Every structure is written in C-alpha cells, then in structure tokens.
Coordinates of C-alpha atoms and ligand atoms in Angstrom, one line a residue:
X1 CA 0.0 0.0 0.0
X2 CA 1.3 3.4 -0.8
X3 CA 2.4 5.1 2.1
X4 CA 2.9 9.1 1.7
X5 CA 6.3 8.8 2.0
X6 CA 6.9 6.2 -0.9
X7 CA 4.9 8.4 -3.1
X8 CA 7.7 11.2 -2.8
X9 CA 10.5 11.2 -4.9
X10 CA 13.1 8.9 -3.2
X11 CA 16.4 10.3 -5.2
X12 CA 18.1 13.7 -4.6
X13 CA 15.2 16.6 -5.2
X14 CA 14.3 18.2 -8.2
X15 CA 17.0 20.4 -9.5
X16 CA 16.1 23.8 -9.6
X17 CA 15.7 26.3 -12.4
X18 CA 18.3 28.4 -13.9
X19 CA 16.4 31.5 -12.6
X20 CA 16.2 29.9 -9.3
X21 CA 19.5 28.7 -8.9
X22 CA 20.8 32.6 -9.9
X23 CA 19.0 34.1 -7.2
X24 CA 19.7 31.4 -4.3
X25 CA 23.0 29.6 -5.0
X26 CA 26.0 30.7 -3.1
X27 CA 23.5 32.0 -0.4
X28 CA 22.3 28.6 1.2
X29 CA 23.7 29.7 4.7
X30 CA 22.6 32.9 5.1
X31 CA 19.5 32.4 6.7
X32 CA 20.8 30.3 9.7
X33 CA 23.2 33.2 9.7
X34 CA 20.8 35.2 10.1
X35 CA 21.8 37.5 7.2
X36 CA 20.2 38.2 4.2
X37 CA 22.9 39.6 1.8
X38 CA 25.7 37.8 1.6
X39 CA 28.5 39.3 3.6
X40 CA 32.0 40.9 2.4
X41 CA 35.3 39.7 4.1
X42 CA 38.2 41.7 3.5
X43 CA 40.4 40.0 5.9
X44 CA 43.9 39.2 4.2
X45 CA 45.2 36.9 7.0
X46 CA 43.5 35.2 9.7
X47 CA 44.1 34.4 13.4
X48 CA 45.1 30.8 14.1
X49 CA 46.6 29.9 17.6
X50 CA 47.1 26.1 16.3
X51 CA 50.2 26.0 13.6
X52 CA 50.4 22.7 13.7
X53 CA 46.6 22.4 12.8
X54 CA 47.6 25.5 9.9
X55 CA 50.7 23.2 8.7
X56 CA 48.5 20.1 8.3
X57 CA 45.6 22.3 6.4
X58 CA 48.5 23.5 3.7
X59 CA 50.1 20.3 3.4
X60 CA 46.9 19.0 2.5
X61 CA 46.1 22.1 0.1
X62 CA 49.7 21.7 -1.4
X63 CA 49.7 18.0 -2.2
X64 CA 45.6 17.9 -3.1
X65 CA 44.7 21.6 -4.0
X66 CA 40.6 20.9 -2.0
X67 CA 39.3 23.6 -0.7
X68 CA 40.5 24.3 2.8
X69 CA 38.0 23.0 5.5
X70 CA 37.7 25.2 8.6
X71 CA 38.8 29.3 8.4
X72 CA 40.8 30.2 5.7
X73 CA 44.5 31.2 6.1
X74 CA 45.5 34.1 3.7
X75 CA 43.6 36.0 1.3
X76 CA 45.5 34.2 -1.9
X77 CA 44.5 31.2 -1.0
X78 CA 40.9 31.2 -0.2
X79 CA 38.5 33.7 0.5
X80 CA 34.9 33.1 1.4
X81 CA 32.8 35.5 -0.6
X82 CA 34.8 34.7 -4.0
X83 CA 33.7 31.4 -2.5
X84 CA 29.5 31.9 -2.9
X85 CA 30.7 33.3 -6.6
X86 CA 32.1 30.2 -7.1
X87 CA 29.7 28.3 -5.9
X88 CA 26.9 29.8 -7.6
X89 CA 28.6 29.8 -11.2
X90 CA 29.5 26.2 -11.0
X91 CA 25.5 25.6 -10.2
X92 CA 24.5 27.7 -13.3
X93 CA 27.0 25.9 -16.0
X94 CA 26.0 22.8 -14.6
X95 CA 30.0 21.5 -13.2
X96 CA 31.0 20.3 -9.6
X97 CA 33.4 23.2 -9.4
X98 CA 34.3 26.9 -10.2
X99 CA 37.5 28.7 -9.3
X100 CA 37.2 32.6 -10.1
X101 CA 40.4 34.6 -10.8
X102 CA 41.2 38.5 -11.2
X103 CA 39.9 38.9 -14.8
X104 CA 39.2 36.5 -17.6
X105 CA 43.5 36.9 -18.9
X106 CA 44.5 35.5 -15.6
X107 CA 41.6 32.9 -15.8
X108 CA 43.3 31.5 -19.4
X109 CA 46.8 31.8 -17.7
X110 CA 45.8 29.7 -14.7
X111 CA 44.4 26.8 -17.7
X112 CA 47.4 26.8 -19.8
X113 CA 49.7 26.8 -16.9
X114 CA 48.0 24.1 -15.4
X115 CA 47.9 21.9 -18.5
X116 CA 51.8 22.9 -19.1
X117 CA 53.2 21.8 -15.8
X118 CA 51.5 18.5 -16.5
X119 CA 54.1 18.3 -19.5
X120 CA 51.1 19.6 -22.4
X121 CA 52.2 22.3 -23.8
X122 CA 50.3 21.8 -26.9
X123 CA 47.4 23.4 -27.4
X124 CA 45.2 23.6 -30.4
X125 CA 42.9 26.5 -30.8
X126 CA 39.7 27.6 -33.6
X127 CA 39.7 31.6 -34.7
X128 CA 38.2 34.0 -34.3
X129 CA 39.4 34.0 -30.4
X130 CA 38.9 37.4 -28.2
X131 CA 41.9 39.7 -29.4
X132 CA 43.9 39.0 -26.3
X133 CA 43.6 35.1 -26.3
X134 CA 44.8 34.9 -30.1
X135 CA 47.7 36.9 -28.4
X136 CA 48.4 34.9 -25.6
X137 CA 48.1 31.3 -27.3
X138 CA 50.3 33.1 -30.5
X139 CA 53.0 34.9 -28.3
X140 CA 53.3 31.3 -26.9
X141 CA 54.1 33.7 -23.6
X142 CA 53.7 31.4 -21.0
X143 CA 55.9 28.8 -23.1
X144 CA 53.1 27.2 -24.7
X145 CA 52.4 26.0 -28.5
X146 CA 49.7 26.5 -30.4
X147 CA 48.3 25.0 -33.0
X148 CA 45.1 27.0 -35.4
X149 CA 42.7 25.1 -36.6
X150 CA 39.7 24.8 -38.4
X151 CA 37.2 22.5 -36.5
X152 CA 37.4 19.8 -38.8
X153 CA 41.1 19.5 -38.7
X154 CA 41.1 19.2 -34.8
X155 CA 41.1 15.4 -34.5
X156 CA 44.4 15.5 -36.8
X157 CA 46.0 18.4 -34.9
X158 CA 46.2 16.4 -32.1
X159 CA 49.4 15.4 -30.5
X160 CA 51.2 13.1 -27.7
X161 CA 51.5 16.3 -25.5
X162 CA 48.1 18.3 -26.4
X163 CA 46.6 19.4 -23.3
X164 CA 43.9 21.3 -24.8
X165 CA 41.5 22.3 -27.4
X166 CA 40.1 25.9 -27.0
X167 CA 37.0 27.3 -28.6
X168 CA 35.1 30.5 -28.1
X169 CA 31.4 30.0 -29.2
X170 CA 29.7 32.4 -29.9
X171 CA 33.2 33.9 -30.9
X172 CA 34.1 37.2 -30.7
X173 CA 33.5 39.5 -32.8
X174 CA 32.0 37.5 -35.7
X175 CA 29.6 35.2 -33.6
X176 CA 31.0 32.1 -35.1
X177 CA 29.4 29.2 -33.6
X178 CA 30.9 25.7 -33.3
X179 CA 28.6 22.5 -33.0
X180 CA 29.8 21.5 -29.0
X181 CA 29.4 18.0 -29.3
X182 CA 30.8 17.0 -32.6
X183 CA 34.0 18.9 -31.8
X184 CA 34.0 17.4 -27.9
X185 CA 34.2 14.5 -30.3
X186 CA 36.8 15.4 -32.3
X187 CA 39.0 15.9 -29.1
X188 CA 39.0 12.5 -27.6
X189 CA 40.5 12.5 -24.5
X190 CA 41.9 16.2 -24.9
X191 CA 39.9 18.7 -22.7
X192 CA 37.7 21.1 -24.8
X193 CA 37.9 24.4 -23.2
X194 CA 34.3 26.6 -24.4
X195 CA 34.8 30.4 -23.5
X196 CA 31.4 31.1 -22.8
X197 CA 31.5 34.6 -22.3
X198 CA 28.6 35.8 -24.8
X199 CA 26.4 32.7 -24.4
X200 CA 26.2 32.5 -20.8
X201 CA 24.8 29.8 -18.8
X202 CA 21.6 31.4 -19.6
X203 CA 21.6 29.9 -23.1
X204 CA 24.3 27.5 -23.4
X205 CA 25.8 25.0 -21.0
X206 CA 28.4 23.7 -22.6
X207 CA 29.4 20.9 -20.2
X208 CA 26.0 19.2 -21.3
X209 CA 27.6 18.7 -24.5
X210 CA 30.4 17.3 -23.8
X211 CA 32.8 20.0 -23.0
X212 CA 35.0 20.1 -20.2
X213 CA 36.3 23.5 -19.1
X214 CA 34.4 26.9 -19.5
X215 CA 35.6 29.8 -19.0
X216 CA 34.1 33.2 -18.5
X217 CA 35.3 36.7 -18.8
X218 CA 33.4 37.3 -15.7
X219 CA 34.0 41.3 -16.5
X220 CA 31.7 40.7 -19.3
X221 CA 27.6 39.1 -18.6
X222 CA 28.4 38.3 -15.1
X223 CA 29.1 41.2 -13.9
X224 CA 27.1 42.8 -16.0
X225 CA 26.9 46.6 -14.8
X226 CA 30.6 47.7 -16.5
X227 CA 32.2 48.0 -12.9
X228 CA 33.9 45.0 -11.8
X229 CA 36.8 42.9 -13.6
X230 CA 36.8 39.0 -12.7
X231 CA 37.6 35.5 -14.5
X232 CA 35.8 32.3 -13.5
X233 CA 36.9 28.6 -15.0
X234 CA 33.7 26.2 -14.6
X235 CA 35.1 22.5 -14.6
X236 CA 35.3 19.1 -12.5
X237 CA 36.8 19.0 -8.9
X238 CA 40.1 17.5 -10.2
X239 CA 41.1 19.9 -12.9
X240 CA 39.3 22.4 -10.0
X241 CA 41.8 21.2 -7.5
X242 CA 44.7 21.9 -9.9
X243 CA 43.7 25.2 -10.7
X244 CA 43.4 26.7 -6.9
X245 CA 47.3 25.5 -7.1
X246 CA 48.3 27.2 -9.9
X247 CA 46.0 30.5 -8.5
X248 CA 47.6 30.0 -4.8
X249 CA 51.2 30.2 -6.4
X250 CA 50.9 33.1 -9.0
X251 CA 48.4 35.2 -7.3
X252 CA 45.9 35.5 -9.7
X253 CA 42.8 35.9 -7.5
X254 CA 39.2 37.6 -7.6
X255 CA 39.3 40.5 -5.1
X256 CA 36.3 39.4 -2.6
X257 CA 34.6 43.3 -3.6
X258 CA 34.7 41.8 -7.4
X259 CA 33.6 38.4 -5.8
X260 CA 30.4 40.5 -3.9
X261 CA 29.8 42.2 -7.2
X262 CA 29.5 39.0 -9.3
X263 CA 27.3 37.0 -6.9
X264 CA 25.0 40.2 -7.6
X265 CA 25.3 40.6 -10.8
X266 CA 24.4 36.8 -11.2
X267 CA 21.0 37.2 -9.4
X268 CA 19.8 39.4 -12.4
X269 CA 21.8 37.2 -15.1
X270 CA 19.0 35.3 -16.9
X271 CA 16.6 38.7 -16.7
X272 CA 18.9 40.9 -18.2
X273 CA 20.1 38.5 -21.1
X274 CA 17.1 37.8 -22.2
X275 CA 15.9 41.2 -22.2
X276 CA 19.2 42.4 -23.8
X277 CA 18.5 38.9 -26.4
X278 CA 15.3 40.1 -27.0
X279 CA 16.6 43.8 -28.4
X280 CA 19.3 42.3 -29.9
X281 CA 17.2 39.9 -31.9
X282 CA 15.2 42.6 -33.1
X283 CA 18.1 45.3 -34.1
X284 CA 19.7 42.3 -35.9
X285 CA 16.4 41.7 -38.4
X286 CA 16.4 45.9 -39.0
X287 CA 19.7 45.9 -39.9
X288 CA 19.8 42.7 -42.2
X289 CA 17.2 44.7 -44.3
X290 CA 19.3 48.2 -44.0
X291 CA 20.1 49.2 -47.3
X292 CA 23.4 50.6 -45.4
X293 CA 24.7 47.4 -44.5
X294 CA 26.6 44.6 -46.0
X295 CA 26.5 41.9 -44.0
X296 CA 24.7 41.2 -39.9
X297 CA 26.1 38.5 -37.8
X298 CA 23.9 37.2 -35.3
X299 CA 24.5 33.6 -33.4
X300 CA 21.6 31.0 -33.8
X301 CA 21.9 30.3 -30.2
X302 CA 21.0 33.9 -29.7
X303 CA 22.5 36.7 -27.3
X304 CA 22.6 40.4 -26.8
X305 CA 25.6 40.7 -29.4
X306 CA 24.9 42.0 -32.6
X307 CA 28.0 42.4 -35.5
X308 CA 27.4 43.8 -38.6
X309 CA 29.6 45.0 -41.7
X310 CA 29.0 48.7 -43.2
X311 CA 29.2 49.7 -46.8
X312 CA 30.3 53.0 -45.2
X313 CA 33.2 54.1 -43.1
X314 CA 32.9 52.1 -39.9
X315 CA 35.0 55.0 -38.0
X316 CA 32.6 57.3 -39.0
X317 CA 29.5 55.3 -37.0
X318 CA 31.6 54.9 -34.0
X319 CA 32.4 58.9 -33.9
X320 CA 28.1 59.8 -34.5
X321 CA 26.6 57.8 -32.0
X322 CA 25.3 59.5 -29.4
X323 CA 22.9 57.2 -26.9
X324 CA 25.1 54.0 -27.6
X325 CA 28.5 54.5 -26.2
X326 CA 31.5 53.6 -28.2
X327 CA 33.6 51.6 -25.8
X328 CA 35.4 48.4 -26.0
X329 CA 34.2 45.6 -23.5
X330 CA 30.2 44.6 -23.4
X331 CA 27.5 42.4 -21.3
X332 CA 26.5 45.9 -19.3
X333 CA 23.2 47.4 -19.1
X334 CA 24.2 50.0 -21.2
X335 CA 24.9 49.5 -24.8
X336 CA 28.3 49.7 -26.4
X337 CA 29.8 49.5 -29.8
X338 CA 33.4 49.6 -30.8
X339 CA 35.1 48.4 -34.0
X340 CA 37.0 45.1 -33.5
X341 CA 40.2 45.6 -36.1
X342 CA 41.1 49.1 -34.2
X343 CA 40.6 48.0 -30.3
X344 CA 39.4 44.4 -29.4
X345 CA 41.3 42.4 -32.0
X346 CA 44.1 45.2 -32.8
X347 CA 46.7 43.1 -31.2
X348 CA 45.9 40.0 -33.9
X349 CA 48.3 40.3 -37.0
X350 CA 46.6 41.8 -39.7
X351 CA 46.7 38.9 -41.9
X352 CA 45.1 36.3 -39.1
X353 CA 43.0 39.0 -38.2
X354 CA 41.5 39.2 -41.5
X355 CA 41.8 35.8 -42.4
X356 CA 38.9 34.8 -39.5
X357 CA 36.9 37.3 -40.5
X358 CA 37.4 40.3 -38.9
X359 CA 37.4 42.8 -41.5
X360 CA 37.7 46.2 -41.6
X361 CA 34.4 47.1 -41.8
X362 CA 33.0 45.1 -39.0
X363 CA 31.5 46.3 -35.7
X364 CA 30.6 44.7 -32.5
X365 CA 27.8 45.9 -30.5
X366 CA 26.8 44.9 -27.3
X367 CA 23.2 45.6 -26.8
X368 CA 22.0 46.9 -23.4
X369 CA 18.5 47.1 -21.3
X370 CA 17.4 50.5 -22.9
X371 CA 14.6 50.5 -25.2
X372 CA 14.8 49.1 -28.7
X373 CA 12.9 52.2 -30.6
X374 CA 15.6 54.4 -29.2
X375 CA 18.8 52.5 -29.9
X376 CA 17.6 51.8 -33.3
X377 CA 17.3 55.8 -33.7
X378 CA 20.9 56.1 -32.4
X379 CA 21.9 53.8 -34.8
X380 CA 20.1 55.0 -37.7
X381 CA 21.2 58.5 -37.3
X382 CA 25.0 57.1 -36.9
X383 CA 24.4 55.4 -40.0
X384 CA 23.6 58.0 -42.0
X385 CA 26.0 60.5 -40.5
X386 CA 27.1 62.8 -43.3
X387 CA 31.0 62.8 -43.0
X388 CA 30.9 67.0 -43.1
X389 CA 29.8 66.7 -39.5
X390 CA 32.7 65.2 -37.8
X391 CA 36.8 65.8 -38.6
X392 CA 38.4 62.2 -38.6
X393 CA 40.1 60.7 -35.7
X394 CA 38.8 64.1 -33.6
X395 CA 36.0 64.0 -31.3
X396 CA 33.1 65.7 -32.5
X397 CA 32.3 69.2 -30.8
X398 CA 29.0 68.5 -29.5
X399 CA 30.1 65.8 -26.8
X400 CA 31.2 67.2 -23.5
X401 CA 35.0 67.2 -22.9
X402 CA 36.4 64.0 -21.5
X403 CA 34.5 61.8 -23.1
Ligands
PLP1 C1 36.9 40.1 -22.6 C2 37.1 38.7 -23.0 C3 38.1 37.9 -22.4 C4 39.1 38.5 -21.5 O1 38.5 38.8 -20.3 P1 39.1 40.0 -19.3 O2 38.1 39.9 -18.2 O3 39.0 41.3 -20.1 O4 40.5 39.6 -18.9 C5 38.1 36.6 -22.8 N1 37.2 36.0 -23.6 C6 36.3 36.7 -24.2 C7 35.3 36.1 -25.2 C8 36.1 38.1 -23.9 O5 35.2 38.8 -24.5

C-alpha cells in the first residue's frame, strides 16, 4: 500500500531552475546566519593559535589543492565571498566546481599553466578567439604552442603532449558558432575548453555537451553593470583542485569586492540577457534589411551581441553615435559598440585577423537594457551621419569634454 512517504521522490530533489539557482545559490547559509545579503570579508590573513593544525591544512592544500575545511588562512588562497561566486557559477554551467580569478586573462593563464606543468604544452585553438587570447596562445608567452585550426582538422592536430582544445562559441567579434558536441568528439581525451563569455549559462551549457572547461570573462555578462573585472573557469573537482594551485602560487585571484559584485550581478543574469536577447534579436532583423549594411552577424543560439559590416566608413558610425557609447568591453546594461580591427582584435596580426573574418568594416555591439525604438534611432542617425559633420580621428564638438 502506498504510504505518503513512498509516493515522494526517493532520489536527490528536483534540480532547480536556472532563474532559481541565480537568485539562491551561493546563499544557502545565510538564513541560519541570520543575514540576508551575503556578507564581504576583506580579511587578508586570519588568526590561528594552532600551527600545527595551519601546517597540516597547507600540506593537505599543497599536495591535493581541496578547498581548505575550517577558516581560511590568507587571502590568496581562499576567501569566502569569491567562495558563494564560485559556488553559484558552477551551479548555473551545470559543473562540480568553479575557481574565479582577477579577470578572464588571468583565468586563461591559470588553464594553460595548469595543463603545461602537466608536460602539455600543446594546445590547439579555432579563430576567431577574443583579441587578447589569439595573443596569448600566438606569443606562446607562458611557453606554450599553439596549434590553429579549423574544426574539422582538430582530431588530426592532435598530438602526444596536447593538453587542450580551446573554442570561443559564440566567438568574438564574428559570432561564429561551433557544434559543441561534434568537436567534444573530435578531441578525444583532450579537454575542450568553451569560453562562454557571450552565451552564458543562460543559453548554453556547454558541459551538457560534452565540454570540459568553461571559462568566463566574468568582466563581461556576469558582472554585468561595466564596474567589476573577474575571471571564472567552470570544470570538474580534479582539474578544480589543480587550478586553486596554480591561483595560490601566481596570485591571480578575484578580489572578494569583485567576488560581492558578481554573486550580484548573477541574481539578475538570466533577466537581463534575455531582455538584452530580445533587443538584440530585433536590431539584428532591422539591420539585415538596411540598405546601409553589408552583412549582420547574429548567433543561432542567440545573445545580446549584434555584428554587422558597413558599406560605409565604420570610423565614422563609431564617432556619430550618441545614446550608444563607443567603448570596448560589453554584457552591461548599457549598450556599447566599438570596432574590432582598431581595439578588441588590434593586437591579432593583420593577416590572421582578416583571415577569420574580422574585417575592416566590422563592428561589435553589445546591446543593453534600454529600449529598442531608441537604440535603433541612435543607430540609424549614426548610420547616416554625413562625414561633413565630424573631422576624422577628432572627437566631435557637440560631446562634453572627457569623453
Ligand atoms: C573580454 C574577453 C576575455 C578576457 O577577459 P578579461 O576579463 O578582459 O580579462 C576573454 N574572452 C572573451 C570572449 C572576452 O570577450
């Protein structure tokens, strides 16, 4: 006979809902704290009358790289409000771990490094890449190799000492998207890195198909208000572990203010993407039909980015706008444009540059939370700026000084 109890689910509960999980993960505690924001520690260094309790915690942090059980030690090694950040991202991309860094650079640093002290110094990497990425994996500065690929020639790229495959999906700036799962595929038993950055975990969990880092440029979605620089790397406890070693012994790490800022700025995460989505979505099917433009770039998985190529001079848009602000960076409420060849992807030589299809007459926009009707007015008065208004490479005379 059924009893109530047999009727309820026996297994673990019923995982909770992205939107859920942004507003309430990383916060379990607080109520039997009695708090209801999450609280800021500063602390760099914290009392411990035991040191031979201290020595066993950092022997066991140095030979396993687990989070430390009990207070934490010193600020480069652990803090407890990057901690709910952590917690809460690895919830939303669906991993068992997160480990957060000082910006998304120093998050990339702490993977290669990791995979290069293993002895894999190879890793093989699919263009367009953010500007800066291209120019870390190219300068081989931290003394590794890379290898550019298309994704079909991944599988053959591999090598002995490849420690990993690196993808950005939608890329940046052309939004080029990459089926997850057939290139997981491809890699084998080589970890596929997904930078995740203009997806989010609001539209695309990579993990679920089959990749095994992701990486954000926190700075970006997560944050989400333009005012606080952070890195996060979503993966399994193991690689996890290896990371908060690598982060412990070059310093790398979230300052617990950024980590405050992010937990925040996750709570509104799904809201404000698909709001931002939403406008994007529409200014991309206006501008496919402009007369004024070539060529619009907008990912089938969909997202608040919008790139599209002018017949015009694409300087010229970036000097008339006057609601949008042209700025490098994106993912904040506000929205920004900026022209990829001159500022995001300026470090990429010319020829690679062009090569993956960043042209000259490309620009990025990130779309913000205003309303649609007036960006598209910006835009279609920037658009049809007559050059006699502005001088080039000057600032035109009707914006206030400093800007
Ligand atoms: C901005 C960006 C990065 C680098 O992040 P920072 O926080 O600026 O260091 C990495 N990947 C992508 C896709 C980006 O847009």
């Amino acid at each position: 006979m059924d009893t109530e109890a047999s009727m309820r689910p026996s297994t673990t509960p019923r995982s909770r809902a992205l939107a859920t999980e942004a507003v309430h993960a990383g916060r379990d505690d607080l109520a039997a704290l009695g708090l209801h924001a999450p609280p800021i520690d500063l602390s760099t260094t914290y009392p411990s009358y035991d040191s031979r309790g201290e020595a066993e915690r950092i022997d066991t942090f140095a030979t396993t790289g687990a989070k430390l059980d009990g207070p934490p030690v010193y600020a480069r090694l652990d803090n407890p409000t990057t901690a709910r950040f952590e917690t809460a991202l690895a919830r939303l991309e669906g991993t068992e771990s997160a480990v957060s860094f000082a910006s998304g650079m120093a998050a990339l640093t702490a993977v290669l490094l990791a995979r290069a002290s293993m002895g894999l110094r190879h890793v093989i990497a699919v263009r367009p890449l953010y500007g800066c990425s291209d120019h870390l994996l190219g300068a081989g500065l931290l003394g590794t190799e890379v290898t550019w690929t298309d994704p079909a020639g991944i599988a053959e790229a591999i090598r002995p000492d490849t420690g990993l495959v690196v993808v950005e999906t939608p890329a940046n700036p052309t939004l080029a998207e990459v089926d997850i799962r057939a290139l997981a595929h491809s890699c084998g038993s080589v970890p596929l890195l997904v930078d995740n950055t203009f997806a989010t975990p609001v539209l695309q969990r990579p993990v679920e198909h089959g990749a095994r880092i992701v990486l954000h440029s926190a700075t970006k979605y997560l944050g989400g208000h333009g005012d606080v620089m952070g890195g996060v790397v979503a993966c399994d406890e193991e690689f996890a572990a290896r990371l908060r070693q690598v982060r412990f012994a070059t310093g790398g790490v979230l300052h617990p203010m950024a980590g405050y800022l992010l937990l925040r700025g996750l709570s509104t995460l799904p809201v404000r993407v698909r709001a931002a989505s939403a406008s994007a979505a529409e200014l991309s099917r206006r501008l496919a039909t402009d007369p004024r433009i070539a060529r619009v770039h907008y990912p089938a998985v969909g997202g608040a980015m919008v790139s599209f190529e002018v017949y015009g001079d694409p300087h010229r848009v970036i000097s008339a706008v006057r609601l949008i602000t042209p700025a490098v960076s994106l993912g904040s409420v506000d929205t920004l444009i900026q022209h990829p060849a001159s500022i995001s992807h300026r470090i990429v030589d010319e020829g690679d540059r062009q090569a993956s299809g960043v042209g000259d007459r490309l620009l990025r926009m990130s779309v913000g939370l205003e309303d649609v009707e007036d960006l598209w007015a910006d835009l279609c008065q920037a658009l049809s700026d007559p050059p006699a208004r502005t001088t080039a490479g000057s600032v035109p005379e009707s914006l206030p000084a400093g800007r």
